[in-house]
Amino acid sequence: MRSMAHTTTGTTIGIIGAGYVGLTTGVCFSELGHRVICVDSDQNKLAMLQRGQAPIYEPDLELLLQKNLKSGALQFTNDIHAAVQGCETIFICVNTPPKPNGQADLRFVEQVAKEIAMALPDTYRVIVDKSTVPVHTAEKVAETIRRYNPTAKSFDVVSNPEFLREGSAIHDTMFPDRIVIGASSDRARAVMKKIYEPILKQSKAELCEVSIRSAELIKHGANSLLATKISFANLIAEACESAGANAAEVLHGIGLDKRIGRQFLQPGIGFGGSCFPKDIAAFRFTLETLGVSADFITAVERINLNAYQRFLKRIERELWVLDGKRICVFGVAFKANTDDIRNAPALRLMHAFIKAGAVVSAYDPKANQKAKHLVSEATYFDDPYAAAQKAEAIVVCTEWDEFTRLDWKRLRQTVVTPIVFDGRNIIDRAQAEKAGFIWHGIGS
Ligand code: NAD
Ligand code: UGA
């Protein structure tokens, strides 16, 4: 990790919701010299955090958590009242899950707004919405605070969306591309700039000062465009499979245009995780509410589902009867460098294999424990070679770096039939084929 600036002119920050975003933000702000109180309503999570244990796997997170807990710069509590009283800025970082129709469920945001309202002192407070929310939410948060505390006058609500990726959350927070601040008063903007000063100093981040509504739309727009790039790559992959071309070559050629770029054009078994699927569904709902056609977003969602279905069909076609077959899954996390399995395409595949009667073994470097609770019918291993024993097919679902370095000769000795389905196009195809494996990838 690169060295980080440390300020002595830190401010006091309350973070409500110590999940992926809240915990990472709190840890980074404390590392940068602010005094941070993180609030969470989950007692188990709090107990772990107070012991210096990170409830999630994220590179460098636990190290910085322990360091700043020890120095006293970072504290954890369930007392939101004390945090609001004691901190001049309060970040709302609670979850915003999807409703069945795609709309963002804002009950946790509203609950926190109510609790903040009851705890507001007379002195000025900045309430920052960092959770991903639809446009107009900050106005609703301000309205809620005024409704539950009609005498509250000295506060501003700011939108400050978060763009970190899981697996590189600390780095993304310390060295972001931009910091978006949507505020309606100079006073709130000044408080926010002071908080972000160390990050602006140490990174090349551009400060993007906009209206509150624009800030909210930037977040949904950015996630929708990133998801669009992935769906576009999957569309090209499907075209290449039908045309007898090679998606890796085609996408490389497309991405070399600097206006397009190479990033987020990796085809696979579809994007998963706790954000893209829910955020583009929420954006679809928002567009429809605004009277704007959401056909574009619907197409992105459809292509994403199709990427998964195409891969499953290919496995079914190649393996013929799944009933009784032993299938080994490499990677259950929704992406590499995380133990997050929310909306992981791997889990959906494992359910499909099990439903068809297959015997499923799985290996993930970090996510086995979490997956055990959701797909308990599978057997989990701490080592890929043990997981592949007697397998009749290996299915790669997550782009973990270690899968690029697998010993295919060793795997050949342990499997029954050497077939590999590479759902992320990351394995060393030449080595696998040299060892006798039949390789099936995406887009060729
Ligand atoms: P999370 O589920 O990991 O964490 C949310 C935390 O909020 C939980 O620990 C929960 O116990 C706590 N919480 C809920 N209600 C509470 C309350 N009333 N009082 C105190 N604590 C409460 O969620 P997350 O992944 O950190 O996401 C949070 C928000 O940030 C979401 O809107 C998400 O879309 C957005 N976001 C997430 C990421 C990511 O990579 N995970 C990146 C950018 C933005
Ligand atoms: C994504 C965005 O990248 C972050 O900027 C954003 O802050 C975050 O959502 C959020 O709002 O929560 P994240 O979901 O953590 O971050 O991870 P990504 O790296 O974006 O990957 C998402 C999914 O897309 C994964 O399943 C990954 O395997 C897949 N993906 C990614 C592809 O299939 N192809 C690609 O080229 C890139």
Coordinates of C-alpha atoms in Angstrom, one line a residue, residues 22 24 28 44 47 56 77 101 111 139 146 176 249-251 260 266 315 322-323 325 352 376 390 404 415 440:
G22 CA -19.0 2.8 6.2
T24 CA -13.8 1.4 4.9
C28 CA -9.6 5.6 6.0
N44 CA -22.3 -9.2 16.4
A47 CA -18.4 -6.9 18.9
I56 CA -15.4 -8.7 5.9
T77 CA -20.7 2.0 19.1
N101 CA -39.9 -4.3 -8.3
Q111 CA -34.7 5.2 10.0
E139 CA -34.4 16.3 0.0
R146 CA -37.4 18.6 9.9
P176 CA -10.1 7.9 -5.9
E249 CA -9.4 -10.3 -29.8
V250 CA -12.4 -8.3 -30.8
L251 CA -12.7 -6.5 -27.4
I260 CA -13.5 3.6 -25.3
Q266 CA -14.1 -8.4 -19.8
I315 CA -22.1 -26.8 -19.6
L322 CA -25.7 -33.6 -14.9
D323 CA -27.4 -36.0 -12.6
K325 CA -21.9 -35.9 -12.1
A352 CA -28.6 -25.1 -10.9
S376 CA -25.0 -26.0 2.1
K390 CA -12.7 -37.1 -9.0
T404 CA -4.2 -17.9 -13.5
V415 CA -9.9 -35.2 -12.0
H440 CA -14.4 -24.0 -22.9

